[in-house]
């Protein structure tokens, strides 16, 4: 097995058969991601942010994290051609660079290097927000989060229909409520866009109390919208729950074998596990 293949198997490990160096490396990466999340949260505390000792620690940890993530980023680009689905080295790497996970990885390290080129504090503050993209990397290592992602992808069409109908209902109900309440409460229901806030808090049964109808027609219509909102928001909940049950049933039925060539655990339902010639560079 070539070094590049070993790097690929280590970084792109399967959910089954995690062991050895691959296990320890990915536990380390997840730990760094988690600690970065804690650092981002703690850095917003004024007492910590304005303390020179803590500030120095955060800077050193940021440099350490970026170095690790940068090395991982380039190793993934270098070894991605070992993916059985990639048939061309340069096209495969180019395709990987513009893939979702590669973009997430890039956005996690890009702000650090860009801030070295500018002294504009406003730009630096905006770029710091991009550090939150490091949190998305956890889904790459967590089987549970992968399941959530798979469920959302498999039910995206049904969810899109539900949310489209919810938005349609929100626009119609807010428009009707505006005409029912505007004359008596012009300071609250001053426009249809402003009334959309009432529609959101009513359909989600939040009810902050800052906007509410006072006319008989408005109260009746508001009650109808509230009940309708409960029913509408139950639809995506049921769709996602059904998707989870289907995903769990499917996972329980999976069987795995260990490949005698690369020792990787392979799902028997997968038909793309092949070994390519190793002359690519």
Coordinates of C-alpha atoms in Angstrom, one line a residue:
X1 CA 0.0 0.0 0.0
X2 CA 1.4 3.4 -1.0
X3 CA 1.9 6.3 1.4
X4 CA -0.9 8.3 -0.3
X5 CA -3.3 5.4 0.0
X6 CA -2.5 5.1 3.7
X7 CA -3.1 8.8 4.2
X8 CA -6.4 8.6 2.3
X9 CA -7.6 5.6 4.4
X10 CA -6.6 7.4 7.6
X11 CA -8.4 10.6 6.8
X12 CA -11.4 9.2 5.0
X13 CA -12.0 6.4 7.5
X14 CA -15.3 4.4 7.4
X15 CA -17.7 4.5 10.2
X16 CA -17.1 0.8 10.8
X17 CA -13.7 -0.5 11.7
X18 CA -12.1 2.6 13.2
X19 CA -8.9 1.5 14.8
X20 CA -5.2 2.2 15.2
X21 CA -3.7 5.5 13.9
X22 CA -6.8 6.5 12.1
X23 CA -8.8 6.4 15.3
X24 CA -6.3 8.5 17.3
X25 CA -5.8 11.1 14.5
X26 CA -9.5 11.6 14.1
X27 CA -10.2 11.8 17.8
X28 CA -7.4 14.4 18.0
X29 CA -9.0 16.4 15.1
X30 CA -12.5 16.3 16.8
X31 CA -10.9 17.4 20.1
X32 CA -9.3 20.4 18.4
X33 CA -12.5 21.3 16.7
X34 CA -14.3 21.1 20.1
X35 CA -11.7 23.2 21.8
X36 CA -11.9 25.8 19.0
X37 CA -15.6 26.0 19.7
X38 CA -15.0 26.6 23.4
X39 CA -12.3 29.2 22.6
X40 CA -14.7 31.1 20.3
X41 CA -17.3 31.2 23.0
X42 CA -15.0 32.2 25.8
X43 CA -13.3 34.9 23.7
X44 CA -16.6 36.8 23.7
X45 CA -16.4 37.2 27.5
X46 CA -15.0 40.8 28.2
X47 CA -13.1 39.7 31.3
X48 CA -11.3 37.1 29.3
X49 CA -10.9 38.9 26.0
X50 CA -9.3 42.0 27.6
X51 CA -6.9 39.9 29.7
X52 CA -3.4 39.9 28.1
X53 CA -2.6 36.5 29.5
X54 CA -5.7 34.8 28.1
X55 CA -5.4 36.7 24.8
X56 CA -1.9 35.4 24.3
X57 CA -3.2 31.9 25.0
X58 CA -6.0 32.2 22.5
X59 CA -3.6 33.5 19.8
X60 CA -1.2 30.6 20.4
X61 CA -4.0 28.1 20.3
X62 CA -5.4 29.7 17.1
X63 CA -2.0 29.4 15.4
X64 CA -1.7 25.7 16.5
X65 CA -5.2 24.9 15.3
X66 CA -4.7 26.6 11.9
X67 CA -1.4 24.8 11.3
X68 CA -3.0 21.4 12.0
X69 CA -6.1 22.2 9.9
X70 CA -3.9 23.5 7.0
X71 CA -1.8 20.3 7.0
X72 CA -4.9 18.2 7.0
X73 CA -6.4 20.3 4.2
X74 CA -3.5 19.8 1.9
X75 CA -3.2 16.1 2.8
X76 CA -6.8 15.6 1.8
X77 CA -6.2 17.3 -1.5
X78 CA -3.1 15.2 -2.1
X79 CA -4.7 11.9 -1.3
X80 CA -8.2 12.5 -2.6
X81 CA -7.2 10.8 -5.9
X82 CA -7.2 7.5 -4.1
X83 CA -11.0 7.7 -4.0
X84 CA -12.3 4.9 -6.3
X85 CA -14.7 7.4 -7.9
X86 CA -11.9 9.6 -9.1
X87 CA -10.4 8.6 -12.5
X88 CA -8.1 11.6 -13.2
X89 CA -5.6 13.1 -10.8
X90 CA -5.8 16.8 -11.6
X91 CA -9.5 16.8 -12.4
X92 CA -10.1 14.8 -9.3
X93 CA -8.2 17.2 -7.1
X94 CA -9.9 20.2 -8.7
X95 CA -13.3 18.6 -8.2
X96 CA -12.4 17.9 -4.5
X97 CA -11.2 21.5 -3.9
X98 CA -14.7 22.8 -4.9
X99 CA -16.6 20.1 -3.0
X100 CA -18.7 21.0 0.0
X101 CA -16.3 19.6 2.7
X102 CA -13.2 21.1 1.0
X103 CA -14.9 24.5 1.0
X104 CA -15.8 24.1 4.7
X105 CA -12.2 23.2 5.5
X106 CA -10.9 26.2 3.5
X107 CA -13.3 28.6 5.2
X108 CA -12.1 27.3 8.5
X109 CA -8.4 28.4 7.8
X110 CA -8.8 31.2 5.3
X111 CA -9.6 34.0 7.8
X112 CA -6.4 33.5 9.7
X113 CA -4.2 33.9 6.7
X114 CA -6.2 36.8 5.3
X115 CA -5.9 38.8 8.6
X116 CA -2.1 38.6 8.2
X117 CA -2.5 40.7 5.1
X118 CA -4.8 43.4 6.5
X119 CA -5.0 45.7 9.5
X120 CA -8.6 46.7 9.0
X121 CA -10.2 45.7 12.4
X122 CA -13.7 45.8 10.8
X123 CA -12.7 43.2 8.2
X124 CA -10.9 41.1 10.9
X125 CA -14.1 41.0 13.0
X126 CA -16.2 39.9 10.1
X127 CA -13.7 37.2 9.1
X128 CA -13.7 35.9 12.7
X129 CA -17.2 34.7 12.1
X130 CA -15.9 32.3 9.5
X131 CA -14.1 30.4 12.2
X132 CA -17.5 29.0 13.1
X133 CA -17.3 26.9 9.9
X134 CA -14.9 24.7 11.9
X135 CA -17.9 23.4 13.8
X136 CA -19.4 21.9 10.6
X137 CA -16.3 19.7 10.3
X138 CA -17.6 17.6 13.2
X139 CA -20.3 16.1 11.0
X140 CA -17.5 14.4 9.0
X141 CA -16.4 12.4 12.1
X142 CA -19.7 11.8 13.9
X143 CA -21.9 8.9 12.7
X144 CA -24.9 10.4 14.4
X145 CA -24.5 13.8 12.6
X146 CA -23.9 12.0 9.4
X147 CA -27.2 10.2 9.9
X148 CA -29.0 13.6 10.4
X149 CA -27.4 14.9 7.2
X150 CA -28.5 11.8 5.3
X151 CA -32.0 12.1 6.6
X152 CA -32.3 15.7 5.6
X153 CA -30.9 15.0 2.1
X154 CA -33.2 12.1 1.5
X155 CA -36.3 14.0 2.6
X156 CA -35.3 17.4 1.1
X157 CA -38.1 17.3 -1.5
X158 CA -40.8 16.7 1.0
X159 CA -39.4 19.2 3.4
X160 CA -39.2 21.8 0.6
X161 CA -42.8 21.3 -0.2
X162 CA -43.8 21.7 3.5
X163 CA -41.7 24.8 4.1
X164 CA -43.0 26.3 0.8
X165 CA -46.5 25.9 2.0
X166 CA -45.6 27.3 5.4
X167 CA -44.1 30.4 3.8
X168 CA -47.2 30.8 1.6
X169 CA -49.5 30.5 4.6
X170 CA -47.3 33.0 6.5
X171 CA -47.6 35.6 3.7
X172 CA -51.3 35.2 3.3
X173 CA -52.1 35.3 7.0
X174 CA -49.9 38.3 7.7
X175 CA -51.5 40.2 4.8
X176 CA -55.0 39.5 6.0
X177 CA -54.1 40.4 9.6
X178 CA -52.6 43.7 8.4
X179 CA -55.9 44.8 6.8
X180 CA -57.9 43.6 9.9
X181 CA -55.7 45.5 12.5
X182 CA -53.9 48.3 10.7
X183 CA -56.7 50.9 11.2
X184 CA -56.8 50.4 15.0
X185 CA -53.1 49.6 15.6
X186 CA -51.2 51.6 12.9
X187 CA -48.1 51.7 15.1
X188 CA -47.8 47.9 15.4
X189 CA -49.4 46.6 12.2
X190 CA -47.9 49.4 10.2
X191 CA -47.1 47.3 7.1
X192 CA -47.4 43.8 5.7
X193 CA -43.6 43.2 6.2
X194 CA -43.9 44.3 9.8
X195 CA -46.9 42.1 10.3
X196 CA -44.8 39.1 9.2
X197 CA -43.3 39.1 12.6
X198 CA -46.8 38.6 14.1
X199 CA -47.3 35.7 11.7
X200 CA -44.0 34.0 12.7
X201 CA -44.6 34.2 16.4
X202 CA -48.2 33.1 16.0
X203 CA -47.6 30.1 13.7
X204 CA -44.7 28.9 15.9
X205 CA -46.9 29.4 19.1
X206 CA -44.2 31.7 20.6
X207 CA -46.4 34.7 21.3
X208 CA -44.0 37.3 22.7
X209 CA -47.0 39.7 23.4
X210 CA -45.5 42.6 21.4
X211 CA -48.1 42.2 18.6
X212 CA -51.6 40.9 19.0
X213 CA -55.0 41.6 17.5
X214 CA -57.6 43.5 19.4
X215 CA -60.6 43.4 17.0
X216 CA -63.0 40.5 17.1
X217 CA -62.2 39.5 13.5
X218 CA -58.5 39.8 14.2
X219 CA -58.7 37.6 17.3
X220 CA -60.8 34.9 15.5
X221 CA -58.4 34.9 12.5
X222 CA -55.4 34.8 14.8
X223 CA -56.8 31.7 16.5
X224 CA -57.3 30.0 13.2
X225 CA -53.7 30.9 12.1
X226 CA -52.4 29.5 15.4
X227 CA -54.1 26.2 15.0
X228 CA -53.1 26.0 11.4
X229 CA -49.5 26.8 12.4
X230 CA -49.4 23.8 14.8
X231 CA -50.6 21.5 12.1
X232 CA -48.2 22.8 9.5
X233 CA -45.1 22.6 11.6
X234 CA -46.0 19.0 12.6
X235 CA -45.6 17.9 9.0
X236 CA -41.8 18.4 8.7
X237 CA -41.4 16.9 12.2
X238 CA -43.2 13.8 11.0
X239 CA -41.3 13.6 7.8
X240 CA -37.9 13.9 9.6
X241 CA -39.0 11.3 12.2
X242 CA -40.1 8.9 9.4
X243 CA -36.7 9.5 7.7
X244 CA -34.9 8.6 10.9
X245 CA -36.8 5.4 11.4
X246 CA -36.0 4.4 7.8
X247 CA -32.3 5.2 8.2
X248 CA -32.1 3.3 11.4
X249 CA -33.8 0.3 9.9
X250 CA -31.5 0.4 6.9
X251 CA -28.4 0.7 9.1
X252 CA -29.4 -2.3 11.2
X253 CA -29.7 -4.4 8.0
X254 CA -26.2 -3.5 6.7
X255 CA -23.4 -6.1 6.7
X256 CA -19.7 -5.4 6.5
X257 CA -16.7 -7.4 5.5
X258 CA -13.0 -6.5 5.7
X259 CA -11.3 -6.0 2.4
X260 CA -8.3 -8.4 2.1
X261 CA -6.3 -5.8 0.0
X262 CA -6.6 -2.7 2.1
X263 CA -8.1 -3.9 5.4
X264 CA -10.9 -1.4 5.0
X265 CA -14.4 -2.4 6.3
X266 CA -16.7 -2.3 3.3
X267 CA -20.5 -2.2 3.3
X268 CA -21.8 -5.2 1.2
X269 CA -24.5 -2.9 -0.2
X270 CA -21.7 -0.7 -1.7
X271 CA -20.6 -1.6 -5.2
X272 CA -18.0 1.1 -5.7
X273 CA -15.3 -0.4 -3.5
X274 CA -12.6 -1.1 -6.1
X275 CA -8.8 -1.0 -6.2
X276 CA -7.3 1.2 -8.9
X277 CA -3.8 1.0 -10.3
X278 CA -1.3 3.0 -8.2
X279 CA 0.6 4.8 -10.9
X280 CA -1.3 8.1 -10.6
X281 CA 0.7 11.1 -9.3

